[in-house]
Amino acid sequence: MADVQRRGRLLSSPSPRGGPLGLSLVRILPLPVPVDRQKTCPLLLRVFTKVGGHHNENEFVVRGKEPNDEVQIYTWTDATLHELTDRVKEVAPESRQICLS
C-alpha cells in the first residue's frame, strides 16, 4: 500500500526493485500558497464548453473569433476543480448532462 501524504510532504510508494525500506521516491508536492480572497485580485478563466465533442485547435487561431460557448469565470489561484465545475454548471446548464457514447 502506498504511503501518500499531501501538501508539501513526501509521496512514496513500494518500489518494485526494493529500495531503502522498500520505498522509492515518487515526487514532492509544493506547499499550497494561501490566497486572501479579500485582498487578492481574481484572475479571469475562460472556459469553452462543447457538449458531445471537443473543440479543434483551429477554432482558437484568430483572437476574437473564438467559439460562442464561452463561460468567463473570475476566480483565484487556489480554487479547486470542484469549485470551478460548480461555477460552469451554474451558467451553462447543458454541461450538466452526461454523454456516454
mmCIF file of C-alpha atoms in Angstrom:
data_model
loop_
_atom_site.group_PDB
_atom_site.id
_atom_site.type_symbol
_atom_site.label_atom_id
_atom_site.label_comp_id
_atom_site.label_asym_id
_atom_site.label_seq_id
_atom_site.Cartn_x
_atom_site.Cartn_y
_atom_site.Cartn_z
ATOM 1 C CA MET A 1 0.000 0.000 0.000
ATOM 2 C CA ALA A 2 1.315 3.446 -0.932
ATOM 3 C CA ASP A 3 2.323 5.882 1.752
ATOM 4 C CA VAL A 4 0.708 9.090 0.466
ATOM 5 C CA GLN A 5 0.764 12.456 2.183
ATOM 6 C CA ARG A 6 -0.109 15.765 0.582
ATOM 7 C CA ARG A 7 0.693 19.455 0.945
ATOM 8 C CA GLY A 8 4.445 19.615 0.544
ATOM 9 C CA ARG A 9 5.264 16.277 2.074
ATOM 10 C CA LEU A 10 6.956 13.310 0.517
ATOM 11 C CA LEU A 11 4.935 10.901 -1.581
ATOM 12 C CA SER A 12 6.288 7.390 -1.704
ATOM 13 C CA SER A 13 5.182 4.022 -2.958
ATOM 14 C CA PRO A 14 6.576 0.490 -2.769
ATOM 15 C CA SER A 15 9.486 0.019 -5.119
ATOM 16 C CA PRO A 16 9.220 -2.941 -7.490
ATOM 17 C CA ARG A 17 13.001 -3.428 -7.152
ATOM 18 C CA GLY A 18 13.039 -2.685 -3.450
ATOM 19 C CA GLY A 19 14.847 0.410 -2.340
ATOM 20 C CA PRO A 20 15.753 1.584 1.119
ATOM 21 C CA LEU A 21 12.986 0.457 3.435
ATOM 22 C CA GLY A 22 11.185 -0.942 0.397
ATOM 23 C CA LEU A 23 10.154 2.542 -0.757
ATOM 24 C CA SER A 24 11.011 4.632 -3.777
ATOM 25 C CA LEU A 25 10.559 8.387 -4.002
ATOM 26 C CA VAL A 26 7.744 9.458 -6.296
ATOM 27 C CA ARG A 27 7.737 13.272 -6.004
ATOM 28 C CA ILE A 28 7.490 16.112 -3.570
ATOM 29 C CA LEU A 29 4.404 18.295 -3.803
ATOM 30 C CA PRO A 30 4.804 22.024 -3.202
ATOM 31 C CA LEU A 31 3.087 23.634 -0.256
ATOM 32 C CA PRO A 32 -0.053 25.479 -1.366
ATOM 33 C CA VAL A 33 0.160 29.247 -1.128
ATOM 34 C CA PRO A 34 -2.824 30.602 0.790
ATOM 35 C CA VAL A 35 -4.725 33.337 -1.040
ATOM 36 C CA ASP A 36 -6.523 36.123 0.799
ATOM 37 C CA ARG A 37 -9.561 36.485 -1.443
ATOM 38 C CA GLN A 38 -10.461 39.815 0.154
ATOM 39 C CA LYS A 39 -7.131 41.405 -0.777
ATOM 40 C CA THR A 40 -6.118 39.490 -3.919
ATOM 41 C CA CYS A 41 -7.483 40.381 -7.344
ATOM 42 C CA PRO A 42 -9.105 37.381 -9.082
ATOM 43 C CA LEU A 43 -7.976 36.099 -12.455
ATOM 44 C CA LEU A 44 -10.187 35.553 -15.492
ATOM 45 C CA LEU A 45 -10.516 31.930 -16.562
ATOM 46 C CA ARG A 46 -12.089 31.447 -19.990
ATOM 47 C CA VAL A 47 -13.815 28.063 -20.362
ATOM 48 C CA PHE A 48 -15.253 26.849 -23.661
ATOM 49 C CA THR A 49 -17.907 24.176 -23.199
ATOM 50 C CA LYS A 50 -18.995 21.893 -26.007
ATOM 51 C CA VAL A 51 -21.491 19.144 -25.318
ATOM 52 C CA GLY A 52 -20.897 15.925 -27.234
ATOM 53 C CA GLY A 53 -17.429 16.680 -28.564
ATOM 54 C CA HIS A 54 -14.240 18.697 -28.402
ATOM 55 C CA HIS A 55 -13.179 21.976 -29.973
ATOM 56 C CA ASN A 56 -10.464 21.904 -32.616
ATOM 57 C CA GLU A 57 -7.280 23.936 -32.187
ATOM 58 C CA ASN A 58 -8.010 25.890 -35.369
ATOM 59 C CA GLU A 59 -11.135 27.373 -33.736
ATOM 60 C CA PHE A 60 -8.821 29.403 -31.467
ATOM 61 C CA VAL A 61 -6.283 30.629 -34.036
ATOM 62 C CA VAL A 62 -7.792 34.079 -34.604
ATOM 63 C CA ARG A 63 -8.125 36.223 -31.475
ATOM 64 C CA GLY A 64 -11.710 37.476 -31.136
ATOM 65 C CA LYS A 65 -13.196 34.667 -33.234
ATOM 66 C CA GLU A 66 -13.321 32.006 -30.541
ATOM 67 C CA PRO A 67 -16.373 29.706 -30.257
ATOM 68 C CA ASN A 68 -19.581 31.228 -28.844
ATOM 69 C CA ASP A 69 -19.922 28.765 -25.968
ATOM 70 C CA GLU A 70 -17.522 30.643 -23.683
ATOM 71 C CA VAL A 71 -18.012 30.864 -19.927
ATOM 72 C CA GLN A 72 -15.951 33.532 -18.148
ATOM 73 C CA ILE A 73 -15.134 32.762 -14.523
ATOM 74 C CA TYR A 74 -13.373 35.154 -12.172
ATOM 75 C CA THR A 75 -11.509 33.018 -9.676
ATOM 76 C CA TRP A 76 -8.348 32.741 -7.603
ATOM 77 C CA THR A 77 -5.289 30.540 -7.973
ATOM 78 C CA ASP A 78 -6.295 28.386 -5.002
ATOM 79 C CA ALA A 79 -9.709 27.446 -6.463
ATOM 80 C CA THR A 80 -10.468 23.732 -6.504
ATOM 81 C CA LEU A 81 -11.674 21.825 -9.544
ATOM 82 C CA HIS A 82 -14.949 21.198 -7.702
ATOM 83 C CA GLU A 83 -15.448 24.925 -7.188
ATOM 84 C CA LEU A 84 -14.769 25.674 -10.857
ATOM 85 C CA THR A 85 -17.085 22.974 -12.177
ATOM 86 C CA ASP A 86 -19.866 24.245 -9.915
ATOM 87 C CA ARG A 87 -19.490 27.710 -11.465
ATOM 88 C CA VAL A 88 -19.645 26.290 -15.004
ATOM 89 C CA LYS A 89 -22.767 24.272 -14.143
ATOM 90 C CA GLU A 90 -24.480 27.389 -12.773
ATOM 91 C CA VAL A 91 -24.029 29.317 -16.013
ATOM 92 C CA ALA A 92 -24.157 26.527 -18.608
ATOM 93 C CA PRO A 93 -26.859 24.037 -17.558
ATOM 94 C CA GLU A 94 -26.294 21.946 -20.703
ATOM 95 C CA SER A 95 -22.903 20.992 -19.277
ATOM 96 C CA ARG A 96 -24.687 19.045 -16.511
ATOM 97 C CA GLN A 97 -25.784 16.354 -18.953
ATOM 98 C CA ILE A 98 -23.626 13.256 -19.040
ATOM 99 C CA CYS A 99 -22.924 11.899 -22.527
ATOM 100 C CA LEU A 100 -21.839 8.284 -22.584
ATOM 101 C CA SER A 101 -21.040 7.161 -26.089
#
